[in-house]
mmCIF file of C-alpha atoms and ligand atoms in Angstrom:
data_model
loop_
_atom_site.group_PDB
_atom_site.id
_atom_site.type_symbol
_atom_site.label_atom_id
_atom_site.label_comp_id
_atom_site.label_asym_id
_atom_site.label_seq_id
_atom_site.Cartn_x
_atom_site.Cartn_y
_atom_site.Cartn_z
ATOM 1 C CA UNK A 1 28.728 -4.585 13.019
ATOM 2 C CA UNK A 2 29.844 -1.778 10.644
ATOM 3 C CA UNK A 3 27.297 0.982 11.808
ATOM 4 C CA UNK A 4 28.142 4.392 9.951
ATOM 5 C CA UNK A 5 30.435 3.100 7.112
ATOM 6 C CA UNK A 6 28.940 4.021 3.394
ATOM 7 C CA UNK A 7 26.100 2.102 2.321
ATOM 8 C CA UNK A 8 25.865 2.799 -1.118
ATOM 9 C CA UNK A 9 22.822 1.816 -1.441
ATOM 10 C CA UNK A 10 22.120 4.730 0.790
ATOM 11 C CA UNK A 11 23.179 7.161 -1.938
ATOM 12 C CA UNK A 12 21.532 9.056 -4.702
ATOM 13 C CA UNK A 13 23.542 8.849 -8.771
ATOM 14 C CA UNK A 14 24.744 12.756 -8.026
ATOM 15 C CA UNK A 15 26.008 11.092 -4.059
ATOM 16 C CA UNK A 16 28.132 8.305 -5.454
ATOM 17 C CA UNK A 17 29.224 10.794 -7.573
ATOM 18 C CA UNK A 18 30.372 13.301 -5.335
ATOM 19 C CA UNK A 19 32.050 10.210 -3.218
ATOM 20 C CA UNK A 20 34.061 9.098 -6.401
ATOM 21 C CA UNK A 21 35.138 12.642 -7.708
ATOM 22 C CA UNK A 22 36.299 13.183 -4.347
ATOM 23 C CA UNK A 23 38.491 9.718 -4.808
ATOM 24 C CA UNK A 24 39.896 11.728 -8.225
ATOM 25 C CA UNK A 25 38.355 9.204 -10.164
ATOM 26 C CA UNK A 26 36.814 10.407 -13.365
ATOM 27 C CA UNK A 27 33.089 11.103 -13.853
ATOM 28 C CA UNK A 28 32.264 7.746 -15.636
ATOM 29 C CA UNK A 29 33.271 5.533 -13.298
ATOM 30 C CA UNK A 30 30.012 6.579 -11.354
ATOM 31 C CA UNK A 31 27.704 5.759 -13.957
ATOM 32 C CA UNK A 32 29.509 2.155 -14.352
ATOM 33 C CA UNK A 33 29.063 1.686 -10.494
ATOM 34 C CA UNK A 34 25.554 2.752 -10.739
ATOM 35 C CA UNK A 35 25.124 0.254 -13.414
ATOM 36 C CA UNK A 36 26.468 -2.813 -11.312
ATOM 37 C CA UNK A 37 24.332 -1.402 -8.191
ATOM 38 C CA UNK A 38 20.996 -0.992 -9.828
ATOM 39 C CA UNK A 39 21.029 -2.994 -13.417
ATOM 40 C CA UNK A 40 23.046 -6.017 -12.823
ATOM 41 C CA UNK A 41 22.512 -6.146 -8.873
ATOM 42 C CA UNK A 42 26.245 -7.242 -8.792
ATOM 43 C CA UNK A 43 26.964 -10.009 -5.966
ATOM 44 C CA UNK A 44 29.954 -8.089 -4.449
ATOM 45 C CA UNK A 45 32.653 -5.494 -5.296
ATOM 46 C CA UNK A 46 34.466 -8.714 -7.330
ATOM 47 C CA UNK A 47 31.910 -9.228 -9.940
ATOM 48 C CA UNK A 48 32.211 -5.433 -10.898
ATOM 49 C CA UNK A 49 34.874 -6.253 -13.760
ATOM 50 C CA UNK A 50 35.080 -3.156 -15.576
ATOM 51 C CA UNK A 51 36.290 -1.146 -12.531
ATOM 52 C CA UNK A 52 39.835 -0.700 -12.042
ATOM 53 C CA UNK A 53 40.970 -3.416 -9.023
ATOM 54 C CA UNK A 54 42.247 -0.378 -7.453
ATOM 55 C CA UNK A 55 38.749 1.494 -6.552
ATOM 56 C CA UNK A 56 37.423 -2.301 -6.283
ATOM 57 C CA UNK A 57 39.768 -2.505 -3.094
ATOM 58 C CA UNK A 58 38.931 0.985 -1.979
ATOM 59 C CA UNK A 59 35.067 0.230 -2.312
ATOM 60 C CA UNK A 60 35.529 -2.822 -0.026
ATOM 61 C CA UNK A 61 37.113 -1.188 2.514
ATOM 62 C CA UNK A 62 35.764 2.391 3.001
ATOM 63 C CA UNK A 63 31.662 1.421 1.575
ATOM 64 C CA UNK A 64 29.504 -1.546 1.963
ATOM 65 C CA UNK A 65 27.247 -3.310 -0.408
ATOM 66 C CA UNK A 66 24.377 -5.225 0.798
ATOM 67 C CA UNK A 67 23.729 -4.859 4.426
ATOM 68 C CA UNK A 68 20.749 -6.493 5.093
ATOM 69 C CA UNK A 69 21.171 -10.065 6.527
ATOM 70 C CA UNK A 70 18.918 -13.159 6.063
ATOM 71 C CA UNK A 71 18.468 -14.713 9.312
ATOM 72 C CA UNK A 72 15.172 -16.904 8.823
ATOM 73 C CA UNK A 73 12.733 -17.827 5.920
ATOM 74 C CA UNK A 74 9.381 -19.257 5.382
ATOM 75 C CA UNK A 75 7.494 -20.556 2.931
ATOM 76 C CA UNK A 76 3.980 -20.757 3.152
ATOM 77 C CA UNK A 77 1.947 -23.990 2.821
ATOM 78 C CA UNK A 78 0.608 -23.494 -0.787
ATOM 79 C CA UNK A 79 4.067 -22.280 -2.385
ATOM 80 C CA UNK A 80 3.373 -19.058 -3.267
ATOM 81 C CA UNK A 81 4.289 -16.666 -0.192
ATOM 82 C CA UNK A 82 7.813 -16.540 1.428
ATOM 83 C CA UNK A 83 8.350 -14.221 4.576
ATOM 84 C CA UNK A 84 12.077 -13.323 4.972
ATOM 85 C CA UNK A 85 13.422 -12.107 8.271
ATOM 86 C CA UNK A 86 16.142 -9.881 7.854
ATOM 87 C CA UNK A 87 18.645 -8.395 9.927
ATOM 88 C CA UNK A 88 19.712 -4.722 10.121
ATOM 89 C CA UNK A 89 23.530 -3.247 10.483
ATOM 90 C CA UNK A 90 22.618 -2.175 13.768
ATOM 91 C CA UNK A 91 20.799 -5.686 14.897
ATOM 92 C CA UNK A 92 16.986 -4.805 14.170
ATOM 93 C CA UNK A 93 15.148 -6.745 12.099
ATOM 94 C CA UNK A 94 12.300 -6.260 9.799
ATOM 95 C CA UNK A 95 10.623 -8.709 7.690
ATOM 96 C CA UNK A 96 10.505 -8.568 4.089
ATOM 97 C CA UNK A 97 7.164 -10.862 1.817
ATOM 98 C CA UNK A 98 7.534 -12.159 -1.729
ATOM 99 C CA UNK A 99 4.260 -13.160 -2.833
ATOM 100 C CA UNK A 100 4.113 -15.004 -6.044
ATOM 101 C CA UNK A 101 0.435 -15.490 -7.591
ATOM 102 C CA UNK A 102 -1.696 -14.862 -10.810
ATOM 103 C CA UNK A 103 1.852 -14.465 -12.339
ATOM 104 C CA UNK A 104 2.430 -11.499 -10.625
ATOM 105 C CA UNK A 105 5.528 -11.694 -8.293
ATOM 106 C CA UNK A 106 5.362 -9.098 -5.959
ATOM 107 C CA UNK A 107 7.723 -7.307 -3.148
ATOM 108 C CA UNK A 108 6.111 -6.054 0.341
ATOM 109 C CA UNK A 109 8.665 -4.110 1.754
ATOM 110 C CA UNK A 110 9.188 -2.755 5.472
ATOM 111 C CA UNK A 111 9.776 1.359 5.988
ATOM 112 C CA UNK A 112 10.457 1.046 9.571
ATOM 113 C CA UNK A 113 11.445 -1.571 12.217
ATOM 114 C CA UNK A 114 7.864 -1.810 14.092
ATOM 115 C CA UNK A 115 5.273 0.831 13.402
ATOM 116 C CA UNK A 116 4.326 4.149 16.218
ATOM 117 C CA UNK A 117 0.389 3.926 14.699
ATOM 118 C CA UNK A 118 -0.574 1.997 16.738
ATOM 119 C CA UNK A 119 -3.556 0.050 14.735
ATOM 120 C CA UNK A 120 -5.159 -2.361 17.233
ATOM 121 C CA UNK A 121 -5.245 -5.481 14.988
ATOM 122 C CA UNK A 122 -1.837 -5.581 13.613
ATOM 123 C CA UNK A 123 1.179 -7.362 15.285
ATOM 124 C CA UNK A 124 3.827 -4.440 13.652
ATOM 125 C CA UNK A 125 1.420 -2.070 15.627
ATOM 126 C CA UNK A 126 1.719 -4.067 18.435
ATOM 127 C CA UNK A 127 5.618 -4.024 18.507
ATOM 128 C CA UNK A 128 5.453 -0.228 19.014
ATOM 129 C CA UNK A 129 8.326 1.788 16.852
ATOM 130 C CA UNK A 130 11.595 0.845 16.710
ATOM 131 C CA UNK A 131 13.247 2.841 14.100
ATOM 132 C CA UNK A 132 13.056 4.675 10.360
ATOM 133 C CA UNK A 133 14.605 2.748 7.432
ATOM 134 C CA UNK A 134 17.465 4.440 5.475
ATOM 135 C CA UNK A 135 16.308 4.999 2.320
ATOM 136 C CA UNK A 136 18.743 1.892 1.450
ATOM 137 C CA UNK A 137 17.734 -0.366 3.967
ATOM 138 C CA UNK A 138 14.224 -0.187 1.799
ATOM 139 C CA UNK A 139 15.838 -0.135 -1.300
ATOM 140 C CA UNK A 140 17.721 -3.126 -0.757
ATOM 141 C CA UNK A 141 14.830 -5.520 0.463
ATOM 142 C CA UNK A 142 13.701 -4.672 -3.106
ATOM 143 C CA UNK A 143 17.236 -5.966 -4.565
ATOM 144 C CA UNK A 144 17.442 -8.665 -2.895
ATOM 145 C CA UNK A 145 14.214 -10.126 -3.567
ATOM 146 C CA UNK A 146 14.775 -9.405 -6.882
ATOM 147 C CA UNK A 147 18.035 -11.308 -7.225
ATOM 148 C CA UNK A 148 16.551 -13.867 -5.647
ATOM 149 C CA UNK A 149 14.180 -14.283 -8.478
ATOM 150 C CA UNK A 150 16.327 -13.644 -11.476
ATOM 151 C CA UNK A 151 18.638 -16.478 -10.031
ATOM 152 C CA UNK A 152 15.485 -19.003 -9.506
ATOM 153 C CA UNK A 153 12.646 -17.666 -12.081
ATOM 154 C CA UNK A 154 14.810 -17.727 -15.150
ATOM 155 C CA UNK A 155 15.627 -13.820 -14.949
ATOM 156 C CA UNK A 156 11.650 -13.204 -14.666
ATOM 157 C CA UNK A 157 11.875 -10.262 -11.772
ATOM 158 C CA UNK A 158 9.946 -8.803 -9.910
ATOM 159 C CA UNK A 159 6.672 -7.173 -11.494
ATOM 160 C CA UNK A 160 5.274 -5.413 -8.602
ATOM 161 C CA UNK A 161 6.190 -3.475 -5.162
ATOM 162 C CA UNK A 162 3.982 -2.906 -2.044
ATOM 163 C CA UNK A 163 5.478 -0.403 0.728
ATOM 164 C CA UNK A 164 2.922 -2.204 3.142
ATOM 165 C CA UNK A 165 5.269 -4.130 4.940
ATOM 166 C CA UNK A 166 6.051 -2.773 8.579
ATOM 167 C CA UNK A 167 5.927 0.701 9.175
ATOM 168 C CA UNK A 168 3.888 3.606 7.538
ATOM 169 C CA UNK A 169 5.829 4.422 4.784
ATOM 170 C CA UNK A 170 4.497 8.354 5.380
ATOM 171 C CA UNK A 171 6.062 8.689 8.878
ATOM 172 C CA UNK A 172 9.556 7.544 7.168
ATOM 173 C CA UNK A 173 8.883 10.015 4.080
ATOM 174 C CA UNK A 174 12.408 11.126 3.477
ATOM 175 C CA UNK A 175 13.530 8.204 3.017
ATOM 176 C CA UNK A 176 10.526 6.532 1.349
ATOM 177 C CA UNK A 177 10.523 9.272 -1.011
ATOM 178 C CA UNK A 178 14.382 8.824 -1.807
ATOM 179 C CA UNK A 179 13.704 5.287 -2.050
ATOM 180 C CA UNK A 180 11.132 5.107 -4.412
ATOM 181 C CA UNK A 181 12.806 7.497 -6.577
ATOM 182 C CA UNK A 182 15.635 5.046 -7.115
ATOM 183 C CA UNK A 183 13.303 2.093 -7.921
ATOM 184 C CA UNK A 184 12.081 4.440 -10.423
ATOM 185 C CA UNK A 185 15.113 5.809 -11.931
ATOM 186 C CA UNK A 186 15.124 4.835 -16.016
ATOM 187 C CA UNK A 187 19.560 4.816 -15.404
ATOM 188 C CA UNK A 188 19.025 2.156 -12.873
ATOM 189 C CA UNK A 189 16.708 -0.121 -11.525
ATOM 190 C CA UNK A 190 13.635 1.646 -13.611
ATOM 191 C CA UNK A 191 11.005 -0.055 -11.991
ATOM 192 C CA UNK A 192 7.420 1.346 -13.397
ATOM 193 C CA UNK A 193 5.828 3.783 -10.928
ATOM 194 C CA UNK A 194 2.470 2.364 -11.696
ATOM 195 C CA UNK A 195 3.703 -1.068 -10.713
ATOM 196 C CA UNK A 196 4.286 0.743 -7.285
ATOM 197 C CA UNK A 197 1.676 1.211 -4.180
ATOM 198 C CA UNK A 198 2.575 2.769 -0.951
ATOM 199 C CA UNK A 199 -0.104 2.399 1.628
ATOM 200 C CA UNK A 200 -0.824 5.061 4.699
ATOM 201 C CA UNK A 201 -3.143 4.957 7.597
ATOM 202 C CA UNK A 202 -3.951 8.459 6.604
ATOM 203 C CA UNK A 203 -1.330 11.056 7.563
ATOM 204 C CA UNK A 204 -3.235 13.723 6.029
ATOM 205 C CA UNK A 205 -0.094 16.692 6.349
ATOM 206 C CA UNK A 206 2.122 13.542 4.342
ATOM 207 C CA UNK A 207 -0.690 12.941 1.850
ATOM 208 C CA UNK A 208 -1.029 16.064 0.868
ATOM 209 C CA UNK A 209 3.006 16.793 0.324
ATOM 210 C CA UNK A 210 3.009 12.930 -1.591
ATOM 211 C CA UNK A 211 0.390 14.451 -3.564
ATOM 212 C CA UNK A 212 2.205 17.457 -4.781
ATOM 213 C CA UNK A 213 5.607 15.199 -5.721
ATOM 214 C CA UNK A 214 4.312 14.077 -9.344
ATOM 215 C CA UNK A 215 4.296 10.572 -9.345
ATOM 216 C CA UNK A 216 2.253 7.587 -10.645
ATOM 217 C CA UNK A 217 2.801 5.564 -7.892
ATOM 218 C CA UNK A 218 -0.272 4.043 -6.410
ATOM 219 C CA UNK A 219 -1.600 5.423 -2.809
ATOM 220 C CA UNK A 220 -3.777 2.950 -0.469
ATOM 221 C CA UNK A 221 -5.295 4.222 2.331
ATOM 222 C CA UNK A 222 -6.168 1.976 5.236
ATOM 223 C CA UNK A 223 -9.381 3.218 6.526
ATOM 224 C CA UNK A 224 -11.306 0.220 8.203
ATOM 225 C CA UNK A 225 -13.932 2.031 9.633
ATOM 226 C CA UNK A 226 -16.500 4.784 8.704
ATOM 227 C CA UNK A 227 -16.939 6.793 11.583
ATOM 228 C CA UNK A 228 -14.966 8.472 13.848
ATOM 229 C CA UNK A 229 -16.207 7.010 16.978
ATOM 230 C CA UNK A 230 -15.324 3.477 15.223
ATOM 231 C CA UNK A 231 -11.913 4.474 13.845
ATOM 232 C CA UNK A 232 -10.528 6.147 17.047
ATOM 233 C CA UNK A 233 -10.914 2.659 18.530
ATOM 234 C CA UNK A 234 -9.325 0.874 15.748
ATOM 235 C CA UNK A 235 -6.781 3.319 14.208
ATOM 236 C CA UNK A 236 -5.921 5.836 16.764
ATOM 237 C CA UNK A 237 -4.555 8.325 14.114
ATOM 238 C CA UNK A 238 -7.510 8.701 13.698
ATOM 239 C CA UNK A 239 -7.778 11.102 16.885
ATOM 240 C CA UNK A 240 -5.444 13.245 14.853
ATOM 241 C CA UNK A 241 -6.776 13.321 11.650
ATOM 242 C CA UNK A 242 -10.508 12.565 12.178
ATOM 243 C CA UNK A 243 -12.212 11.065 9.060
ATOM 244 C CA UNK A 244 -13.401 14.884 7.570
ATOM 245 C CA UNK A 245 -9.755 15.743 6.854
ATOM 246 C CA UNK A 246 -9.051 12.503 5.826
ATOM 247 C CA UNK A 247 -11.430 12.455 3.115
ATOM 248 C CA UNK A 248 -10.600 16.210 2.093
ATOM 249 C CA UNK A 249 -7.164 14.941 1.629
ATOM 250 C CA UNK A 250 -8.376 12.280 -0.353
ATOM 251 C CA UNK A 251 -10.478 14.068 -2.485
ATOM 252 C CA UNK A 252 -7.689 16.789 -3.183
ATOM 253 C CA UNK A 253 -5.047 13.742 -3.741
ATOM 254 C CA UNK A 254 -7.514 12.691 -6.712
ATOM 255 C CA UNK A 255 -8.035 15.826 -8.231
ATOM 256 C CA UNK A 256 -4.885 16.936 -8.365
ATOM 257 C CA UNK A 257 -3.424 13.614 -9.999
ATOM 258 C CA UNK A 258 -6.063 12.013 -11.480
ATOM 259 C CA UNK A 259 -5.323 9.085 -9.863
ATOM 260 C CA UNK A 260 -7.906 6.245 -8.867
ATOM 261 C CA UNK A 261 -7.089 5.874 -4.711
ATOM 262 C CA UNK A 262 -7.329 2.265 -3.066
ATOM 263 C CA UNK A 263 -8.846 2.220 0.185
ATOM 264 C CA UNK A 264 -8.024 -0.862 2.212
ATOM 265 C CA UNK A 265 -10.497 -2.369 4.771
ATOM 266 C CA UNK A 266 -9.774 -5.295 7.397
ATOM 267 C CA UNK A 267 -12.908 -7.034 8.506
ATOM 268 C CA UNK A 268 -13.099 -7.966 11.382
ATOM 269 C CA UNK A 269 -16.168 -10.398 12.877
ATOM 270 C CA UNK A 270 -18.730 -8.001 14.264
ATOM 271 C CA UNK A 271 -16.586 -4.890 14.762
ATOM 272 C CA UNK A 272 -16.617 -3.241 11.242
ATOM 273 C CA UNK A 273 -18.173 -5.421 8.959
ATOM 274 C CA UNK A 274 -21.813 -4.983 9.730
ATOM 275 C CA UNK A 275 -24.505 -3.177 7.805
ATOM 276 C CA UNK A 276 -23.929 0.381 9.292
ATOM 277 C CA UNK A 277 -20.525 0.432 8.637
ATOM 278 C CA UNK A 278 -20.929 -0.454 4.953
ATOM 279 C CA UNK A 279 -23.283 2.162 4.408
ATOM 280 C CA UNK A 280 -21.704 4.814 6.051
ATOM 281 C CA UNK A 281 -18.464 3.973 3.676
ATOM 282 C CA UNK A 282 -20.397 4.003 0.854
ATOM 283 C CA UNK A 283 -21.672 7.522 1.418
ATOM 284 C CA UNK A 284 -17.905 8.708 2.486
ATOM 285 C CA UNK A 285 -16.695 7.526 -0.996
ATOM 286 C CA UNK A 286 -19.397 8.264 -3.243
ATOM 287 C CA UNK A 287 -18.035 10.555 -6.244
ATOM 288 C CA UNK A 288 -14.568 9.610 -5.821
ATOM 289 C CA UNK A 289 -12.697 8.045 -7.976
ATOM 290 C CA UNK A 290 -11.791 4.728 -5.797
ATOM 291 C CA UNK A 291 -11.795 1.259 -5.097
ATOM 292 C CA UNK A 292 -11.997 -0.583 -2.231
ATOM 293 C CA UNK A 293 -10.238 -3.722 -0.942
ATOM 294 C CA UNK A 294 -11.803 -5.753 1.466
ATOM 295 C CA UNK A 295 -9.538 -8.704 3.372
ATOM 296 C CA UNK A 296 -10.666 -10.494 6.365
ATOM 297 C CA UNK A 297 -8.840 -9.759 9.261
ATOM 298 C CA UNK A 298 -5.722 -11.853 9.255
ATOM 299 C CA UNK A 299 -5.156 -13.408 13.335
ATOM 300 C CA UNK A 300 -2.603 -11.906 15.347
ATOM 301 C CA UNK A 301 -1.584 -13.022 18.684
ATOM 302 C CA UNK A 302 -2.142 -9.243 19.989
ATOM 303 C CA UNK A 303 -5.880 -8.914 19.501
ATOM 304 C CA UNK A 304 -9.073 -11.230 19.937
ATOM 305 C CA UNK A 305 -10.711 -10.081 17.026
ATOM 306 C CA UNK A 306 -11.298 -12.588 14.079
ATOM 307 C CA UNK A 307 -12.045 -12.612 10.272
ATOM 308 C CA UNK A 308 -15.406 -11.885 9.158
ATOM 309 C CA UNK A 309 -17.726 -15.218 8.325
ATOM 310 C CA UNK A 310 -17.596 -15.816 4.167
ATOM 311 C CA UNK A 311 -21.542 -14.590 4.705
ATOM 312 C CA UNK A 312 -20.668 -11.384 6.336
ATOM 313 C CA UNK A 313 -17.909 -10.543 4.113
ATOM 314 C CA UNK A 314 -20.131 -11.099 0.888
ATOM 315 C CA UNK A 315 -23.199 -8.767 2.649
ATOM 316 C CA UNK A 316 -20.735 -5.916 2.853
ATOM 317 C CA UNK A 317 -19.194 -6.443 -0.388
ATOM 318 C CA UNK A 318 -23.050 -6.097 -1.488
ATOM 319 C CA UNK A 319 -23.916 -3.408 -0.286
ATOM 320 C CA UNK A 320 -20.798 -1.377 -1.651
ATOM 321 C CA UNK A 321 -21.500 -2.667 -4.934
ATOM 322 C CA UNK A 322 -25.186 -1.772 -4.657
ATOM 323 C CA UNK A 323 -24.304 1.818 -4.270
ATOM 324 C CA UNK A 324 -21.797 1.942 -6.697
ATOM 325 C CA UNK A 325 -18.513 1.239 -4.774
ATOM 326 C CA UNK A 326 -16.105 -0.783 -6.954
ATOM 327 C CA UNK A 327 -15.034 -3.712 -4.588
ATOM 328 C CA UNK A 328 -12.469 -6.354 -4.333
ATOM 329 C CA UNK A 329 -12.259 -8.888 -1.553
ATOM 330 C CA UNK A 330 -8.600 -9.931 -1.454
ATOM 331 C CA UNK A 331 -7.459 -13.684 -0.393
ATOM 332 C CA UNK A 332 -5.855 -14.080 2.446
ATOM 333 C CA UNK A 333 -2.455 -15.133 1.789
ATOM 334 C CA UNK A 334 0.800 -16.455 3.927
ATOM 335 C CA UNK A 335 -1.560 -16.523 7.106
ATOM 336 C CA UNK A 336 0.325 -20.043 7.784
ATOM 337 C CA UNK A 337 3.582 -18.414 7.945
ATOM 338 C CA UNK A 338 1.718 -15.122 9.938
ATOM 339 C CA UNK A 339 3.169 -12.881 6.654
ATOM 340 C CA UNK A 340 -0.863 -12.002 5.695
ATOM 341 C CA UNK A 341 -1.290 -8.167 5.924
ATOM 342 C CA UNK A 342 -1.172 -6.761 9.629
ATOM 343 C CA UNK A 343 0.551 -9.743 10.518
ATOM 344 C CA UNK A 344 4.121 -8.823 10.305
ATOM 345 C CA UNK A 345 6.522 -8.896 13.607
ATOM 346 C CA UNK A 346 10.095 -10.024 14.292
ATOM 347 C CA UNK A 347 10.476 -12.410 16.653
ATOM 348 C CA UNK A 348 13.050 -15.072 16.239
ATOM 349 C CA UNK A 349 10.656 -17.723 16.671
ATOM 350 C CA UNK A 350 10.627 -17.613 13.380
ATOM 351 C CA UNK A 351 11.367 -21.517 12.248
ATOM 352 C CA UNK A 352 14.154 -21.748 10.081
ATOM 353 C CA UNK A 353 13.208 -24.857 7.867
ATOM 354 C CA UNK A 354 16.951 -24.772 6.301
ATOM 355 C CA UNK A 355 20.156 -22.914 7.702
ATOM 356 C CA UNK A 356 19.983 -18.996 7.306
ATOM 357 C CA UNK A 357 22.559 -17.929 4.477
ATOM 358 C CA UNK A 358 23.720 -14.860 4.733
ATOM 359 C CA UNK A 359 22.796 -12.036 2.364
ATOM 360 C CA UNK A 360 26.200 -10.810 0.942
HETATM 361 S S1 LIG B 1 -1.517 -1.300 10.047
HETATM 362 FE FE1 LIG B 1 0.253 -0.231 9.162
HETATM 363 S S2 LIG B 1 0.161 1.788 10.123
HETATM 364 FE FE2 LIG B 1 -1.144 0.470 11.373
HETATM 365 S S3 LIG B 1 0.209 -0.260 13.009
HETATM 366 FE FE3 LIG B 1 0.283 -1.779 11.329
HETATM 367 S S4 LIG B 1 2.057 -1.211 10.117
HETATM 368 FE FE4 LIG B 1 1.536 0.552 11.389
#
């Protein structure tokens, strides 16, 4: 274990530059490692053949590259989700879902190793928190799912990122923030902020600083119930930031970016998915520019609850649409392999259908 050498994925462009002036080496060679870091996702330091064998040598021994480690995979039964469990420098582990469908190939990444919020229904909620992500650690799950594909999908990448992984990406907002600004960066990996969506159980202090940073990056909000007495049961942030601030929040994230929120809904049989509960979103949303996204509750081991019956799920879905809600119910995907929203937790029970490689 290498705990508090360099990652250089942990660095900003004007970092790495700082670390290689103060090598004496001139100012370009930081936009050349930048380039093997971010554009051509080098392997290791030997694959960087423009740089002088010298700093190569230097880079090996005083930085590190990649330090996230494979230790299990899955693939789920139809093909098209693979959960990747992945081990930290320090010996945490987070999990990390590629979800490949409606030619979209999308990354769910992790912010943090388990989750402090505490949401009744899912199993990273359940595992109580661990620890923050660097801002490298999440950048890196990104890279290395997108290496991944460019080495198996004929250099077709990645075309979209999720930060709904473990963790609340607002709790870890230095380093979330840090993170997606290198996705983003048009001298590196460039990735398309509107091909970006963090989610939030609704840290109302973080969504109103994330709505002051200028970006086109996508916000979800996980609301799953209507009323307070409802959502203190089910989200206990909610306790903190009851539903009135919430929506304020909301309503002053869309004004000031002009930006159509997602709120995200679990339903779950007989809890939140009745009549009431329908209505009383509708009227919390009505005038805002939003969508909502309806999934059935995906099982974890942690709670009894269970997905809403097709008929229940269609009666909500009606009643949104009846009062002019746009909705979406979203498939379930991955549940085989537990990598379905909420269902995220590392335990290495995890069965490893072919020997772990390790990421390099
Ligand atoms: S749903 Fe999200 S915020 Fe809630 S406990 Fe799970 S990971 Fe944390």
């Amino acid at each position: 274990m290498d705990v508090g050498v360099t990652s250089l994925y942990d660095l900003s462009y004007d970092e790495l530059k700082a670390l290689l002036a103060s090598w004496g080496e001139p100012a370009y060679r930081a936009s050349q490692l930048w380039n093997w870091l971010y554009k051509r996702l080098a392997p290791d330091f030997d694959a960087m053949t423009d740089l002088p064998a010298q700093l190569r040598q230097r880079l090996a021994a005083e930085t590190r590259l990649y330090r996230l480690r494979l230790v299990a995979e899955q693939q789920s039964s139809d093909g098209e989700t693979r959960k990747l469990l992945l081990a930290l420098p320090d010996g945490q582990m987070i999990e990390s879902v590629l979800m490949g469908y409606s030619r979209r190939r999308t990354a769910c990444i992790s912010t943090q190793a388990g989750c402090g919020m505490g949401c009744v229904f899912c199993a990273t909620g359940q595992m109580g928190l661990l620890r923050n992500l660097s801002s490298g650690e999440i950048v890196e799950q990104v890279l290395y799912l997108e290496r991944e594909l460019r080495t198996s999908e004929r250099e077709r990448g990645l075309t979209n990122i999720v930060f709904m992984g473990m963790g609340e990406p607002l709790a870890n907002y230095a380093a979330t923030l840090a993170a997606l600004r290198r996705l983003m960066d048009p001298t590196g990996f460039n990735f398309g902020a509107r091909r970006i969506t963090i989610s939030t159980v609704g840290l109302v202090p973080a969504i109103e600083r994330f709505s002051r940073e200028g970006l086109q990056v996508g916000l979800a909000v996980s609301l799953h119930a209507a009323t307070d007495a409802l959502r203190n049961q089910i989200v206990p942030i909610n306790r903190r930031y009851p539903l009135a601030r919430l929506m304020a929040v909301c309503r002053d994230y869309v004004a000031r970016t002009g930006r159509r929120l997602t709120f995200e809904w679990a339903l779950i049989q007989g809890v939140n998915d009745g009549p009431e509960q329908a209505e009383a979103l509708a009227r919390l949303v009505t005038g805002l520019l939003c969508h909502v996204n309806v999934i059935p509750l995906n099982p974890t081991r942690g709670y009894p609850g269970s997905p809403s019956t097709r008929e229940r799920v269609a009666a909500f879905r009606a009643i949104l649409e009846r009062a002019g809600v746009p909705c979406t119910v979203r498939v379930r995907r991955g549940i085989d392999i537990e990598a379905g929203c909420g269902q995220l937790r590392t335990e290495v029970e995890m069965q490893v259908s072919s020997p772990a490689p390790a990421a390099t």
